[in-house]
Amino acid sequence: MIRETIEDVGFQANKLSEEEMHHEKSSQVCRIQVNGMTCTSCSTTLESALQVIPGVQKARVALATQEAEICYDPKIVECNQLLEAIGNTGFEGILISTGGDSSQILLKVDGVDTENCVKLIQNSLLAIQGVQEIDFDLQLKKLSVSYTADVTGPRDFIRAIESTESGCFKACIFPQGREREEHRQHEIRQYHKAFIWSLVFTIPVVFTSMVFMYIPGLKDVLETKVANMLTVGQVLRWALSTPVQFIIGQKFYVGAYVALSHGYANMDVLIALGTNAAYFYSVYSVLRAATSPTFKASDFFETSSMLISFILLGKYLEVLARGKTSEAIAKLMDLAPKTATLLTLDDKGNVVNEEEVDSRLIQKNDVIKTIPGSKVACDGLVIRGQSHINESMITGESRPVTRKTGDMVIGGTLNENGVLHIKATRVGSETALSQIVRLVESAQMAKAPVQRFADHISKYFVPIVIALSFCTWVSWFLAGTFNAYPRTWIPSSMDSFELALQFGISVMVVACPCALGLATPTAIMVGTGVGASLGVLIKGGQALESAQEVNCIVFDKTGTLTIGKPMVVNTRIFKTMVPQEFYELIAAAEGNSDHPLAKAIVEYAKKLRGSEENLAWPEASDFESITGHGVKAIICNKEVILGNKSLMVEQGIAIPVEAEEALAETEGQAQTGILVSIDKELIGVLSVSDLLKPEAPEVISILKSMNVESMIVTGDNWGTANAIAKQVGIERKNVVAEAKPEQKAEKVKELQDLGKVVAMVGDGVNDSPALVAADVGIAIGAGTDIAIEAADIVLMKSSLKDVITAIDLSKKTFQRIHLNYFWALGYNLLGIPIAAGVLFPSTHFRLPPWIAGAAMAASSVSVVCSSLLLKNYKKPKKLNTLDLQGITVE
């Protein structure tokens, strides 16, 4: 039965043998914050190291978010082993979430000092039904509890901990989720402090080498000999630049050592080599001057100090800017209220106590009071009260919606004018808000295929740059040694070796792998964040990249082009039969289906019943749902079949002429005709109408102007499908009707075979095979969970206008990515030759190492800032015109 149901909606299903089930891999996804990554080389190396761990099925490491997302088999490898592997690669890993099937809560427990205390707490918690796993970090006083949310919750754990025999433990929610922001702020403070201290030492170095040498009196003091040709100025510069090189610049040495010890080269290697070359040549030069009565030293202490200072400034600005790319997630997380009013009810449902609690302590089936002006604390069911709820922060729909007893509400939305009592149905990570945050986080982790270009370059970038730097130095040195250029080219303060060395150092420090590595992920982070704020949830870079190439969109009809709330508008009964009895039978059959048409029929039958209290329908046996066609069941010993014409033909039921005429008339009015058969005899025809979404015709028109072809593929009849197509402006040749779920997927593949990039827009279970098959699956937010899961893009407002927004945003995002690559590549392709001195023979222009370092730092910041400009994205003007015409989503 289960396999048949799966196959009915268009998927293949086979039963696994016992052996296959035993060996079938389970999978779990964990997210880990990674500290210490500086460029794409770091992220690609870590990704490769994680991929080879037995049990790891997939690993993604994002430089922009400083996070790793790992899909693994918990039977083979544990999170602690993954953290250890990250540590062995030279980075620090902090677990964010494990992503297991059970709910998990982190508690901070004060008063725990020994292992005996830990055992006492573990025993208390394990005695609670529903607790599955406990892990205690004694150093951080952090308790992790995995549990079944339907059975127990965090308040039970706190109560159990605080009521232990000793009575000296205090528990509260662990401040989880702040680690990332705290680390970012710590990183900002570190770079800021390092930059300020580097300025303290670098400014005097610069002044003693470039300014004071031209001031009479100071010049004489600085040129005073200390030992042989060694001067006071050289000693001062050496003393001031040494702390900058080895204390303030220690971070670059550590990063370079970690990278080289693990077999790869990163940006830290380039910085360490470049600054060391300048510093140690200067040390050699002043030591030689100190031991020689004739050698006049030239030092580059200001070069190494200024290099480190400018790079620290660039890093500081980059971390500041990079934090702004993930503001969308922070804003989403801030939607949840900090506290909630918990009600205690007696057996009669009367309130006996009110208590303000941390909203993270809410458990399933708790009753929460929400007053006007406050936010709804969790997803739940209204059991008392009526109010208007502003859901714009979740769905993007600006108009408040009425919520009364029996309606569902979403956590994070704003209660405007009434008091509501809400029974919690989904809490913690299960809430709609948490799932949206998780989806956006996952999207920002996902790499677009275009990112592979940067990853490929990063493998060879640093070694090539080092080779180019060495070749530059050797070429200029040999040219100077063999007098290949006039001596007048050499600045008065240098010799040919020093000039060659400056060119080599400039090449090494001007190259920037960071700009390439940040070009794609920062744009995707901002793009998906902007989409989320507009009610368009885009599941990662792959979806963005495919959406901007879409040239054909396939629309489902019901719930997609139409509002999705069908109503029975006409009934024709061809035999003598009381309408109430007729609807009694068909409602009993359709009551077992969750199809929108079935629900419309049941609602109409309830209205015919009038005000009867007992609305139970006769029992249906042998119920069968034929996906895309209809239903059949045995009701009161009668075989009742409801469905389309093809179902009746399949079942061998004759369709009289009057029924054919009624069906044709119904379909001609863009209504759905449902045939009703009782005991193999066609009894009647129901006409069900589903209003067209008001924005649909204009959206199709705008898509035409964008050279995007539109099609309708529906399970409904041809007459209705053609009538709807005519209303929205889709050509008759682009209509496919009476399509089963697998036929929808086949049509998508057929279009792909013609070379089209296809997007599928749907909302139902029967659309999910086509959503998966399409290059881009777009699910209507009001649709089924299966459709939303199968899709690449989710339209939270259920508005067709957002199909255009999704395509336009993806195009703008990729234009920004291409601009970022153009800048990053152009910078390196132009900067490296200029730093190598190609312009020097003709213009005498050269790039001093400290300017090269400043340019390198600026390139990364500029790429991040370029991506941040996406935050100014506005919807296409054509959509604004639609709004002005008063066309809105119902």
Short mmCIF file of N, CA and C in Angstrom, two decimals, residues 555-564 690-697 699-700 711-713 721 724-725 728 730 761 763 780 800:
data_model
loop_
_atom_site.label_atom_id
_atom_site.label_comp_id
_atom_site.label_asym_id
_atom_site.label_seq_id
_atom_site.Cartn_x
_atom_site.Cartn_y
_atom_site.Cartn_z
N PHE A 555 4.01 26.07 -15.26
CA PHE A 555 3.13 26.36 -14.13
C PHE A 555 2.13 25.23 -13.92
N ASP A 556 1.96 24.85 -12.66
CA ASP A 556 0.80 24.04 -12.30
C ASP A 556 -0.40 24.99 -12.29
N LYS A 557 -1.62 24.46 -12.30
CA LYS A 557 -2.80 25.33 -12.33
C LYS A 557 -3.34 25.59 -10.92
N THR A 558 -3.87 24.54 -10.30
CA THR A 558 -4.56 24.70 -9.01
C THR A 558 -3.59 25.12 -7.92
N GLY A 559 -3.88 26.26 -7.28
CA GLY A 559 -3.05 26.74 -6.18
C GLY A 559 -1.82 27.49 -6.64
N THR A 560 -1.57 27.48 -7.95
CA THR A 560 -0.40 28.20 -8.48
C THR A 560 -0.86 29.38 -9.32
N LEU A 561 -1.52 29.10 -10.45
CA LEU A 561 -2.13 30.18 -11.23
C LEU A 561 -3.46 30.61 -10.62
N THR A 562 -4.10 29.66 -9.92
CA THR A 562 -5.35 29.99 -9.23
C THR A 562 -5.08 30.14 -7.74
N ILE A 563 -6.06 30.70 -7.02
CA ILE A 563 -5.88 30.98 -5.59
C ILE A 563 -5.70 29.70 -4.79
N GLY A 564 -6.30 28.60 -5.25
CA GLY A 564 -6.15 27.33 -4.54
C GLY A 564 -7.23 27.11 -3.50
N ASP A 690 -12.21 27.66 -9.23
CA ASP A 690 -11.07 28.17 -8.45
C ASP A 690 -10.64 29.47 -9.12
N LEU A 691 -10.82 30.59 -8.40
CA LEU A 691 -10.56 31.90 -8.99
C LEU A 691 -9.10 32.06 -9.38
N LEU A 692 -8.89 32.72 -10.50
CA LEU A 692 -7.54 33.00 -10.99
C LEU A 692 -6.89 34.04 -10.08
N LYS A 693 -5.60 33.86 -9.79
CA LYS A 693 -4.88 34.87 -9.02
C LYS A 693 -4.86 36.16 -9.83
N PRO A 694 -5.21 37.29 -9.21
CA PRO A 694 -5.35 38.54 -9.99
C PRO A 694 -4.08 38.97 -10.71
N GLU A 695 -2.90 38.60 -10.15
CA GLU A 695 -1.66 39.06 -10.78
C GLU A 695 -1.19 38.15 -11.91
N ALA A 696 -1.85 36.97 -12.09
CA ALA A 696 -1.36 35.97 -13.04
C ALA A 696 -1.21 36.48 -14.48
N PRO A 697 -2.23 37.14 -15.08
CA PRO A 697 -2.07 37.60 -16.47
C PRO A 697 -0.88 38.55 -16.65
N VAL A 699 1.81 38.80 -14.77
CA VAL A 699 3.08 38.09 -14.57
C VAL A 699 3.48 37.35 -15.84
N ILE A 700 2.53 36.68 -16.48
CA ILE A 700 2.81 35.97 -17.73
C ILE A 700 3.26 36.96 -18.80
N MET A 711 4.27 27.88 -19.73
CA MET A 711 3.45 26.72 -20.05
C MET A 711 2.57 26.36 -18.86
N ILE A 712 1.46 25.66 -19.13
CA ILE A 712 0.63 25.08 -18.07
C ILE A 712 0.68 23.57 -18.22
N VAL A 713 1.02 22.88 -17.15
CA VAL A 713 0.94 21.41 -17.11
C VAL A 713 0.13 21.06 -15.87
N ALA A 721 -8.17 23.73 -18.46
CA ALA A 721 -6.78 24.15 -18.66
C ALA A 721 -6.68 25.18 -19.78
N ILE A 724 -8.23 28.58 -18.67
CA ILE A 724 -7.31 29.31 -17.79
C ILE A 724 -6.16 29.89 -18.60
N ALA A 725 -5.63 29.10 -19.53
CA ALA A 725 -4.51 29.56 -20.38
C ALA A 725 -4.92 30.80 -21.17
N VAL A 728 -4.94 33.93 -18.90
CA VAL A 728 -3.63 34.47 -18.47
C VAL A 728 -2.73 34.83 -19.65
N ILE A 730 -1.50 32.46 -22.11
CA ILE A 730 -0.59 31.38 -22.53
C ILE A 730 -1.19 30.71 -23.77
N VAL A 761 6.88 25.64 -11.41
CA VAL A 761 6.22 26.32 -10.29
C VAL A 761 5.00 25.49 -9.88
N ASP A 763 2.66 23.55 -6.20
CA ASP A 763 2.37 23.63 -4.77
C ASP A 763 1.95 22.32 -4.14
N ILE A 780 5.23 27.16 -4.13
CA ILE A 780 4.39 28.18 -3.50
C ILE A 780 4.39 27.93 -2.00
N LEU A 800 2.71 35.06 -7.39
CA LEU A 800 3.39 34.77 -8.65
C LEU A 800 4.38 35.87 -9.03
#
